[in-house]
Coordinates of C-alpha atoms and ligand atoms in Angstrom, one line a residue:
Chain A
X1 CA 216.2 131.0 35.3
X2 CA 213.6 130.0 33.4
X3 CA 211.0 128.7 34.2
X4 CA 210.4 125.1 32.4
X5 CA 207.2 124.7 33.6
X6 CA 203.9 127.0 33.5
X7 CA 201.0 125.6 35.4
X8 CA 197.7 129.2 35.1
X9 CA 194.7 128.9 35.8
X10 CA 194.1 125.3 35.2
X11 CA 190.4 123.9 36.4
X12 CA 189.4 120.3 35.0
X13 CA 186.6 118.1 35.0
X14 CA 186.0 114.1 34.0
X15 CA 183.5 113.4 31.8
X16 CA 180.4 112.8 33.2
X17 CA 181.5 114.2 36.7
X18 CA 179.7 118.0 38.1
X19 CA 182.9 118.4 40.7
X20 CA 186.0 119.4 39.0
X21 CA 189.0 116.8 39.7
X22 CA 191.7 119.8 39.5
X23 CA 190.4 123.6 40.5
X24 CA 192.3 126.4 39.5
X25 CA 195.8 125.5 39.5
X26 CA 198.8 127.8 39.6
X27 CA 202.4 127.8 39.8
X28 CA 205.4 127.2 37.4
X29 CA 209.1 125.6 38.2
X30 CA 212.5 126.5 36.7
X31 CA 214.4 124.4 35.1
X32 CA 216.3 121.7 37.7
X33 CA 213.6 121.9 40.1
X34 CA 212.8 118.9 42.3
X35 CA 209.3 119.3 43.3
X36 CA 206.8 117.2 45.1
X37 CA 203.2 116.9 45.2
X38 CA 201.5 115.9 47.9
X39 CA 198.1 115.3 49.2
X40 CA 195.6 113.0 50.7
X41 CA 193.6 110.3 47.8
X42 CA 191.0 111.5 46.0
X43 CA 192.7 115.0 46.2
X44 CA 193.6 115.3 41.8
X45 CA 197.9 114.1 42.1
X46 CA 197.4 112.2 39.2
X47 CA 195.0 113.6 37.5
X48 CA 197.8 117.1 37.8
X49 CA 200.2 114.4 36.7
X50 CA 198.2 113.9 33.0
X51 CA 198.0 117.8 32.6
X52 CA 201.6 117.5 32.0
X53 CA 201.9 115.9 28.8
X54 CA 198.4 116.2 28.2
X55 CA 196.9 113.1 28.4
X56 CA 194.5 115.1 30.9
X57 CA 192.6 116.5 28.7
X58 CA 193.5 114.6 25.6
X59 CA 192.7 111.0 26.6
X60 CA 190.5 111.7 29.1
X61 CA 188.0 113.4 27.1
X62 CA 186.3 116.0 30.3
X63 CA 186.2 120.1 30.0
X64 CA 189.3 121.9 30.1
X65 CA 190.2 125.6 30.7
X66 CA 193.5 127.6 31.7
X67 CA 197.0 126.1 30.3
X68 CA 199.6 124.2 30.5
X69 CA 202.9 125.4 28.6
X70 CA 206.3 122.6 29.1
X71 CA 209.4 123.9 27.3
X72 CA 207.7 126.1 25.5
X73 CA 205.5 123.7 23.8
X74 CA 201.2 124.2 24.8
X75 CA 199.5 120.8 25.8
X76 CA 196.7 122.4 23.7
X77 CA 198.6 123.0 20.2
X78 CA 200.6 120.2 21.2
X79 CA 199.8 116.1 20.7
X80 CA 201.1 113.7 23.7
X81 CA 203.9 112.4 21.3
X82 CA 205.4 115.6 20.9
X83 CA 205.0 116.4 24.8
X84 CA 206.7 113.1 25.2
X85 CA 210.6 114.4 24.1
X86 CA 209.8 116.5 26.5
X87 CA 208.2 115.8 29.1
X88 CA 208.1 111.7 30.3
X89 CA 205.0 110.5 32.2
X90 CA 205.6 107.6 35.0
X91 CA 202.0 106.7 35.5
X92 CA 200.9 105.3 39.2
X93 CA 200.8 101.4 38.4
X94 CA 204.1 100.2 36.9
X95 CA 202.6 97.0 35.6
X96 CA 200.3 98.7 33.2
X97 CA 203.4 100.6 32.0
X98 CA 205.4 98.3 31.1
X99 CA 203.7 95.6 28.1
X100 CA 206.9 94.8 26.0
X101 CA 208.1 90.6 25.7
X102 CA 211.4 92.0 27.0
X103 CA 213.5 95.4 29.3
X104 CA 215.3 96.0 25.5
X105 CA 212.3 96.5 23.9
X106 CA 210.3 97.7 26.1
X107 CA 213.3 100.5 26.8
X108 CA 213.8 100.9 23.2
X109 CA 210.5 101.6 22.4
X110 CA 209.8 104.6 23.0
X111 CA 213.2 105.8 21.6
X112 CA 212.0 104.2 18.3
X113 CA 208.8 106.3 18.3
X114 CA 210.6 109.1 18.5
X115 CA 213.4 107.7 15.1
X116 CA 216.6 107.5 16.9
X117 CA 219.0 105.8 14.7
X118 CA 219.6 102.7 15.9
X119 CA 223.4 103.5 17.3
X120 CA 221.6 106.5 19.9
X121 CA 219.1 103.8 21.0
X122 CA 221.7 101.3 21.7
X123 CA 223.6 103.9 23.5
X124 CA 220.8 105.2 25.2
X125 CA 218.9 101.8 26.6
X126 CA 222.8 101.1 27.5
X127 CA 223.3 104.2 29.9
X128 CA 219.2 104.1 30.8
X129 CA 219.7 101.2 31.9
X130 CA 223.3 101.4 34.4
X131 CA 221.6 104.9 36.0
X132 CA 218.8 102.7 37.0
X133 CA 220.9 99.6 38.2
X134 CA 219.9 96.8 35.5
X135 CA 222.8 95.8 33.1
X136 CA 222.6 91.9 32.6
X137 CA 218.1 92.1 32.8
X138 CA 217.7 93.1 28.5
X139 CA 216.7 90.3 27.9
X140 CA 214.4 89.4 31.1
X141 CA 210.5 90.1 31.2
X142 CA 209.2 93.0 32.8
X143 CA 206.0 91.1 34.7
X144 CA 208.3 89.7 35.5
X145 CA 210.7 91.8 37.4
X146 CA 209.8 93.1 40.8
X147 CA 208.2 95.8 41.7
X148 CA 211.1 97.6 42.4
X149 CA 213.0 96.7 39.7
X150 CA 209.6 97.3 37.7
X151 CA 209.4 100.7 39.0
X152 CA 212.9 101.3 38.0
X153 CA 212.9 100.0 34.5
X154 CA 209.5 102.2 34.1
X155 CA 212.3 105.5 34.9
X156 CA 214.9 104.0 32.2
X157 CA 212.4 104.3 29.6
X158 CA 211.2 108.2 30.0
X159 CA 215.2 109.1 30.9
X160 CA 216.6 106.9 27.5
X161 CA 214.2 109.3 25.7
X162 CA 215.8 112.1 26.5
X163 CA 212.8 114.7 28.3
X164 CA 213.7 117.5 30.6
X165 CA 211.5 117.1 32.7
X166 CA 210.4 113.1 33.9
X167 CA 206.8 113.1 36.0
X168 CA 206.7 110.3 38.8
X169 CA 203.1 109.3 39.9
X170 CA 203.3 106.9 43.3
X171 CA 206.8 105.3 42.3
X172 CA 207.6 103.6 46.0
X173 CA 203.1 103.9 46.8
X174 CA 203.2 99.9 46.4
X175 CA 207.2 98.8 46.6
X176 CA 208.3 97.5 49.9
X177 CA 211.5 98.9 52.0
X178 CA 214.2 98.3 49.7
X179 CA 212.8 98.2 46.8
X180 CA 211.3 102.7 48.0
X181 CA 214.7 102.6 48.8
X182 CA 216.1 101.8 45.6
X183 CA 214.2 103.6 43.8
X184 CA 214.1 107.5 45.7
X185 CA 217.7 106.6 45.3
X186 CA 217.9 107.2 41.5
X187 CA 214.9 110.0 41.4
X188 CA 217.2 112.0 43.3
X189 CA 220.2 111.0 41.8
X190 CA 218.3 112.1 38.2
X191 CA 217.4 115.5 39.8
X192 CA 221.7 115.7 41.2
X193 CA 223.8 114.1 38.6
X194 CA 221.2 114.5 35.2
X195 CA 220.2 118.2 36.5
X196 CA 217.1 117.1 35.3
X197 CA 213.6 118.1 36.9
X198 CA 212.1 116.4 38.2
X199 CA 207.5 116.3 39.8
X200 CA 207.6 113.5 42.6
X201 CA 203.8 112.8 44.0
X202 CA 204.6 111.0 46.7
X203 CA 203.3 110.0 50.1
X204 CA 206.8 109.7 51.4
X205 CA 207.7 112.5 53.5
X206 CA 210.8 111.6 55.5
X207 CA 212.3 111.5 52.0
X208 CA 210.5 114.8 50.5
X209 CA 211.5 116.8 53.6
X210 CA 215.5 115.3 53.1
X211 CA 215.7 115.2 49.1
X212 CA 213.0 117.9 47.1
X213 CA 214.0 121.6 47.1
X214 CA 210.2 122.7 46.7
X215 CA 206.1 120.6 47.9
X216 CA 202.7 121.8 46.2
X217 CA 200.1 120.4 48.4
X218 CA 196.8 118.9 46.6
X219 CA 194.0 118.7 48.5
X220 CA 190.9 118.5 46.8
X221 CA 191.1 119.3 43.3
X222 CA 192.7 123.0 45.2
X223 CA 196.6 123.9 45.6
X224 CA 196.3 124.6 49.1
X225 CA 200.5 125.1 50.0
X226 CA 203.7 125.5 47.5
X227 CA 206.4 126.5 49.6
X228 CA 209.9 124.5 50.7
X229 CA 209.9 121.1 53.2
X230 CA 210.5 123.2 56.0
X231 CA 208.0 126.3 55.2
X232 CA 205.1 123.6 54.4
X233 CA 205.9 120.8 57.0
X234 CA 205.6 123.3 59.4
X235 CA 201.5 123.6 59.0
X236 CA 201.1 121.2 61.9
X237 CA 196.9 122.1 61.5
X238 CA 197.1 122.5 57.4
X239 CA 198.7 119.4 56.8
X240 CA 196.2 117.5 59.5
X241 CA 193.0 118.9 57.6
X242 CA 194.6 117.2 54.8
X243 CA 194.6 114.7 56.4
X244 CA 199.4 114.7 55.5
X245 CA 201.6 112.3 57.5
X246 CA 203.7 115.0 57.8
X247 CA 207.4 113.4 58.6
X248 CA 207.8 111.7 61.9
X249 CA 210.5 114.2 63.3
X250 CA 207.9 117.5 62.3
X251 CA 205.4 115.0 64.5
X252 CA 207.0 114.7 67.5
X253 CA 208.6 118.1 67.6
X254 CA 204.3 119.5 67.4
X255 CA 204.0 117.3 70.3
X256 CA 206.4 118.7 72.5
X257 CA 206.1 122.8 71.1
X258 CA 202.4 122.4 72.6
X259 CA 204.0 120.7 76.0
X260 CA 205.5 123.9 76.1
X261 CA 209.5 123.2 74.6
X262 CA 210.7 126.4 73.0
X263 CA 210.6 125.3 69.1
X264 CA 210.2 128.0 66.9
X265 CA 211.6 126.5 63.7
X266 CA 210.4 122.8 63.0
X267 CA 213.1 120.4 62.2
X268 CA 212.2 118.5 59.3
X269 CA 215.3 116.2 59.2
X270 CA 216.7 113.8 61.6
X271 CA 220.2 115.8 61.7
X272 CA 218.8 118.8 62.1
X273 CA 216.0 117.5 64.9
X274 CA 219.4 115.8 66.8
X275 CA 221.1 119.3 66.3
X276 CA 218.4 121.8 67.7
X277 CA 217.7 118.8 71.1
X278 CA 221.0 119.5 71.7
X279 CA 220.9 122.2 72.0
X280 CA 216.9 122.2 74.4
X281 CA 219.1 120.5 76.1
X282 CA 222.5 122.4 76.8
X283 CA 220.3 125.5 76.8
Chain B
X1 CA 192.7 77.2 25.6
X2 CA 197.1 75.5 26.4
X3 CA 198.8 78.0 27.8
X4 CA 200.5 79.2 24.0
X5 CA 203.4 81.1 24.8
X6 CA 207.2 81.6 23.8
X7 CA 209.2 78.9 24.5
X8 CA 213.0 79.3 25.1
X9 CA 214.8 76.2 23.2
X10 CA 217.6 76.4 20.4
X11 CA 216.5 74.9 17.7
X12 CA 216.7 75.4 14.0
X13 CA 212.9 76.5 14.5
X14 CA 214.6 78.8 16.6
X15 CA 216.7 79.7 14.5
X16 CA 215.2 80.9 11.6
X17 CA 213.9 84.4 10.3
X18 CA 210.4 85.0 11.4
X19 CA 209.3 85.8 8.3
X20 CA 210.8 83.0 6.7
X21 CA 208.6 80.8 9.8
X22 CA 205.5 83.1 8.3
X23 CA 206.3 82.3 4.8
X24 CA 206.6 78.0 5.3
X25 CA 202.7 78.8 7.5
X26 CA 201.6 80.2 4.7
X27 CA 202.4 77.4 2.6
X28 CA 201.8 74.9 4.9
X29 CA 198.0 76.1 5.4
X30 CA 197.7 76.4 2.2
X31 CA 199.0 73.3 1.1
X32 CA 197.0 71.0 3.6
X33 CA 193.4 73.0 2.3
X34 CA 194.4 72.1 -1.3
X35 CA 194.1 68.1 0.2
X36 CA 190.6 66.9 0.8
X37 CA 192.5 62.8 1.1
X38 CA 192.7 62.5 4.6
X39 CA 196.0 60.4 4.3
X40 CA 198.0 63.4 2.1
X41 CA 196.6 65.8 5.3
X42 CA 198.0 63.4 7.7
X43 CA 200.8 63.2 6.1
X44 CA 200.9 66.8 6.6
X45 CA 200.2 66.5 9.9
X46 CA 202.8 64.5 10.8
X47 CA 205.4 66.6 9.6
X48 CA 203.9 70.1 11.3
X49 CA 204.5 67.2 14.1
X50 CA 207.6 65.8 13.3
X51 CA 208.8 69.6 13.2
X52 CA 207.4 69.7 17.2
X53 CA 209.9 67.6 17.7
X54 CA 213.1 68.6 16.4
X55 CA 211.8 72.3 17.9
X56 CA 211.4 70.9 21.6
X57 CA 208.6 71.7 21.6
X58 CA 206.7 69.8 24.6
X59 CA 204.7 67.3 22.9
X60 CA 202.5 66.5 25.3
X61 CA 200.7 70.0 24.4
X62 CA 199.5 68.8 21.4
X63 CA 197.7 66.6 23.0
X64 CA 195.5 69.8 25.9
X65 CA 195.4 70.8 22.0
X66 CA 193.7 67.6 21.1
X67 CA 191.6 68.2 24.2
X68 CA 190.2 71.5 23.9
X69 CA 189.1 70.6 20.0
X70 CA 187.0 67.0 20.0
X71 CA 183.5 68.0 21.0
X72 CA 184.0 70.9 17.9
X73 CA 185.2 68.1 15.5
X74 CA 183.4 65.2 16.2
X75 CA 179.8 67.9 15.2
X76 CA 182.2 68.8 12.2
X77 CA 182.8 65.1 11.4
X78 CA 179.0 64.0 11.7
X79 CA 177.4 67.4 9.6
X80 CA 179.9 66.2 6.6
X81 CA 179.4 62.5 7.0
X82 CA 176.2 63.1 7.0
X83 CA 175.3 65.9 4.5
X84 CA 178.5 65.4 1.7
X85 CA 176.9 64.4 -1.5
X86 CA 179.2 61.1 -1.8
X87 CA 178.7 58.4 -4.5
X88 CA 179.1 55.8 -2.7
X89 CA 176.9 54.2 0.2
X90 CA 177.6 53.1 3.1
X91 CA 175.2 52.9 5.4
X92 CA 171.2 54.6 5.2
X93 CA 169.4 55.3 8.1
X94 CA 166.8 57.3 7.8
X95 CA 164.7 57.8 4.7
X96 CA 165.5 61.2 2.5
X97 CA 164.8 63.6 3.4
X98 CA 165.1 66.3 0.6
X99 CA 164.2 69.4 2.2
X100 CA 167.6 69.6 4.4
X101 CA 169.7 68.0 1.1
X102 CA 169.4 64.9 3.3
X103 CA 170.2 61.8 0.9
X104 CA 169.2 59.1 3.7
X105 CA 173.0 57.6 3.1
X106 CA 176.6 58.3 5.2
X107 CA 178.5 58.1 1.7
X108 CA 181.9 56.6 1.8
X109 CA 182.9 60.3 0.6
X110 CA 181.0 62.1 3.5
X111 CA 183.1 60.0 6.0
X112 CA 186.9 60.7 4.2
X113 CA 185.8 64.8 3.4
X114 CA 184.7 65.1 7.3
X115 CA 188.4 63.5 8.5
X116 CA 189.7 65.9 5.8
X117 CA 189.0 68.3 7.0
X118 CA 188.8 67.5 11.3
X119 CA 192.6 67.1 10.3
X120 CA 192.9 69.8 8.7
X121 CA 191.7 72.0 11.9
X122 CA 194.1 70.4 13.8
X123 CA 197.1 71.0 11.3
X124 CA 195.8 74.2 11.8
X125 CA 195.6 74.7 15.5
X126 CA 199.2 72.7 15.7
X127 CA 201.0 75.0 13.3
X128 CA 199.9 78.5 14.9
X129 CA 201.6 77.2 18.2
X130 CA 205.0 76.4 15.8
X131 CA 205.1 79.4 14.7
X132 CA 204.7 81.5 18.1
X133 CA 206.0 78.8 20.1
X134 CA 209.6 79.8 18.9
X135 CA 209.4 83.8 18.2
X136 CA 210.1 85.7 20.6
X137 CA 206.4 88.5 19.3
X138 CA 209.6 91.5 19.4
X139 CA 210.8 89.3 16.5
X140 CA 207.2 88.7 14.9
X141 CA 205.6 92.0 15.0
X142 CA 209.5 93.1 12.8
X143 CA 208.2 90.4 10.5
X144 CA 205.1 91.9 9.7
X145 CA 206.8 94.7 9.5
X146 CA 209.1 94.0 7.1
X147 CA 206.1 92.4 5.3
X148 CA 205.0 96.2 5.4
X149 CA 201.8 95.2 7.7
X150 CA 201.0 99.0 9.7
X151 CA 203.4 98.9 12.2
X152 CA 200.4 100.0 14.5
X153 CA 198.0 96.9 14.0
X154 CA 201.0 94.6 14.2
X155 CA 202.2 96.3 17.4
X156 CA 198.8 95.5 18.5
X157 CA 198.2 92.0 17.5
X158 CA 201.3 91.1 19.2
X159 CA 200.8 92.8 22.1
X160 CA 197.1 91.2 22.3
X161 CA 199.2 87.8 21.6
X162 CA 201.3 88.1 24.5
X163 CA 199.0 89.5 26.6
X164 CA 196.7 86.5 26.5
X165 CA 198.5 85.1 29.1
X166 CA 197.6 87.5 32.1
X167 CA 194.5 88.1 30.6
X168 CA 194.3 84.1 31.0
X169 CA 195.9 84.6 35.2
X170 CA 193.3 87.3 35.4
X171 CA 190.5 85.2 34.6
X172 CA 191.2 82.4 36.9
X173 CA 192.1 85.0 39.5
X174 CA 188.7 85.9 39.9
X175 CA 187.1 82.8 39.0
X176 CA 188.5 82.1 42.7
X177 CA 187.5 85.5 44.2
X178 CA 184.1 84.5 43.2
X179 CA 184.0 81.4 44.2
X180 CA 185.3 82.7 47.3
X181 CA 182.7 84.7 47.8
X182 CA 180.0 81.7 46.6
X183 CA 179.3 82.7 43.4
X184 CA 178.4 80.3 41.0
X185 CA 179.6 76.5 40.7
X186 CA 181.8 77.6 37.6
X187 CA 182.0 73.1 36.9
X188 CA 178.9 71.9 37.8
X189 CA 175.1 72.9 38.2
X190 CA 172.8 73.2 35.3
X191 CA 173.5 75.9 32.5
X192 CA 172.2 78.4 33.2
X193 CA 173.4 78.3 36.6
X194 CA 176.9 77.4 34.7
X195 CA 175.9 81.1 32.8
X196 CA 176.0 82.7 35.5
X197 CA 178.9 81.7 37.7
X198 CA 180.6 82.9 33.7
X199 CA 179.3 86.0 33.7
X200 CA 180.3 87.0 37.3
X201 CA 183.7 86.8 35.7
X202 CA 183.1 89.4 32.1
X203 CA 181.7 91.3 34.3
X204 CA 185.1 92.2 36.2
X205 CA 187.2 91.5 34.0
X206 CA 186.3 93.6 31.3
X207 CA 185.6 96.3 33.9
X208 CA 189.0 96.1 34.6
X209 CA 190.2 95.5 31.4
X210 CA 188.2 98.6 30.3
X211 CA 190.3 100.7 32.8
X212 CA 193.2 99.1 32.4
X213 CA 193.1 100.0 28.2
X214 CA 192.8 104.1 29.6
X215 CA 196.2 104.0 31.7
X216 CA 198.0 101.9 28.5
X217 CA 196.8 104.4 26.4
X218 CA 198.1 107.4 29.0
X219 CA 201.3 105.1 29.2
X220 CA 201.9 103.9 25.5
X221 CA 201.3 108.2 24.1
X222 CA 203.8 109.3 26.8
X223 CA 206.3 107.2 25.1
X224 CA 205.6 109.1 21.3
X225 CA 203.9 105.9 19.8
X226 CA 201.1 107.1 17.4
X227 CA 204.3 110.4 16.7
X228 CA 203.6 111.4 13.1
X229 CA 208.0 110.7 13.1
X230 CA 209.8 107.9 10.7
X231 CA 209.6 105.6 13.3
X232 CA 213.2 103.4 13.4
X233 CA 213.6 100.0 15.3
X234 CA 216.1 98.5 17.4
X235 CA 216.1 94.5 16.5
X236 CA 217.6 94.5 12.8
X237 CA 216.2 90.8 11.2
X238 CA 218.6 89.0 8.2
X239 CA 218.4 86.2 6.0
X240 CA 221.5 83.2 6.9
X241 CA 221.4 80.5 5.0
X242 CA 219.3 78.2 6.6
X243 CA 216.2 80.6 5.6
X244 CA 216.8 80.4 1.9
X245 CA 216.8 77.1 1.8
X246 CA 213.0 76.6 3.7
X247 CA 211.6 79.2 1.6
X248 CA 212.4 77.4 -1.3
X249 CA 211.3 74.4 -0.1
X250 CA 207.9 76.4 1.0
X251 CA 207.5 77.4 -2.7
X252 CA 208.4 74.1 -4.4
X253 CA 205.8 72.6 -2.0
X254 CA 203.7 74.9 -3.4
X255 CA 204.0 73.9 -6.8
X256 CA 204.2 70.4 -6.0
X257 CA 200.6 70.7 -4.7
X258 CA 199.3 72.7 -7.6
X259 CA 200.6 70.4 -10.0
X260 CA 199.4 66.9 -7.6
X261 CA 196.3 68.7 -7.5
X262 CA 195.7 69.6 -11.3
X263 CA 196.1 65.8 -11.5
X264 CA 193.4 64.9 -9.3
X265 CA 195.4 63.6 -7.0
X266 CA 194.6 63.9 -3.4
X267 CA 191.4 65.2 -3.9
X268 CA 188.2 63.1 -2.9
Ligands
ATP301 N1 189.2 108.5 34.7 C1 188.3 109.1 35.3 N2 187.3 109.3 35.0 C2 186.3 110.2 36.7 N3 186.8 110.8 37.7 C3 188.1 109.7 37.8 C4 189.1 109.8 36.6 N4 189.9 108.9 38.0 C5 190.3 110.1 38.4 N5 189.1 110.4 38.9 C6 188.4 111.3 40.1 O1 189.4 112.7 40.0 C7 189.3 112.9 41.7 C8 190.7 112.7 41.6 O2 191.5 111.1 41.4 P1 193.6 111.8 41.0 O3 193.1 110.3 40.4 O4 193.9 112.6 40.3 O5 193.8 111.3 42.6 P2 194.7 111.1 43.3 O6 195.0 112.6 44.3 O7 196.0 110.8 42.8 O8 194.9 109.5 44.0 P3 195.2 109.1 45.0 O9 196.7 109.1 45.7 O10 195.2 107.9 45.2 O11 196.3 108.5 43.7 C9 189.1 111.4 42.6 O12 187.9 112.3 43.2 C10 188.5 110.4 41.0 O13 187.8 109.7 41.2
MG302 MG1 196.6 109.1 42.2

């Protein structure tokens, strides 16, 4: 399958800083993959997100080397609005990305900027609102919605622009459990039903273990681990040295293994754990 | 300032096209600037307040506006009353001071002109909310764009206006936070204490606004703002019969005002 994202040797430092926020990062993502990015605070996750549409370095300035190519478009050669046709970026704090008077204008905003015909805007607006489950919210003021609804509006905003890739930076970090669940469910459907390539930054390792195809671990600006959730969450020592909290089922298994239980493959979901422990009991 | 923002109501003013309202507002402003006779200005003021009433807007907000405005109004009035070169002396308050152009007399024309000037400002202050409170910012922006204002400028202007209440909220939040930390007394205290207290609000406000503006910049470009593409619009605006009537009315009032002015009516 063809790679929709090619990141090659990027090193980047913000203006007036000595230590690079990103350090020689390379990876590529095939079309339709669901990639999770995890790492401690200050690791450079958001900075990496900004690279996908060229906001780093175009808007932030600073020194950058290496290349980022999305859907065949190099961020060095194409301005952010051009990249935006291929990459939808939902930034870390939803409130900051909602600046229109109502939900309808908010979602139409990107489509209007891309010059979509009015009929198409109406259609995409309707589809995006339905997709995130917010039909009937057209005339509500975005900033007066709940956190989870704001986040879903933000997703609908980029979705309506028909990008190939959606980049979501900690969409649930400020939400209550129910809000989080609704947002995560929406993100899963983006990938599973619509076939969008999804890059998700999140601390919710339980969710990642269950739904992501692949996990990138970023620490101190470097890509320290790149593998399937199973590979990544099996590495207890590395995760703890990166101050990352693995799913609780994994933690339990690490502890049991230390106590001498014969666990070779760390289970990463509840279902896997149940199967494993049933086997242990009978065997 | 009082919290001025769109108020969802059903009134003739709400139903007018934003373009009509912009022109109507401009017409009122021009007419009010043509006359210097306070009687004429008062007549216009009543018209504007009548429109407030008809648009079902809260009239007590006019009171708020007056309250904020009293200080400036008094200064303007006194300056005009003292320094306007009139003929009909009312009251001698000192010997002439030619160095600052003061005749020593307060004149009837000075008082009238000062009054008219203050009233004009009141009209301006009450007309603007009339537009803002009956027009969603999205419609206002579209109207500006239809008047060939560049989209970028129209967007920034209307967004800044709609963000104003949230900036105000944040200022209040910071003020409370600073009060909790015991920084400054915002209400009483001498001038320097209050100045220091204000600085304690401004610094976090500006820093916060700067950080937000960088993220806002990222968020907006990510949504293709400023794309080198001919922009389309979801919202549409159409003139209806009422719009034509009000546009004609605006033109007639402008012509009428000019004719009256030529006949030296409405001028002190
Ligand atoms: N605008 C900026 N200017 C200078 N340095 C910055 C800027 N934004 C972030 N940094 C620095 O770059 C590093 C990476 O920050 P980044 O925001 O990418 O981390 P993160 O992994 O997203 O953290 P978090 O989980 O807290 O969101 C940090 O050391 C941070 O202090
Ligand atoms: Mg971050």
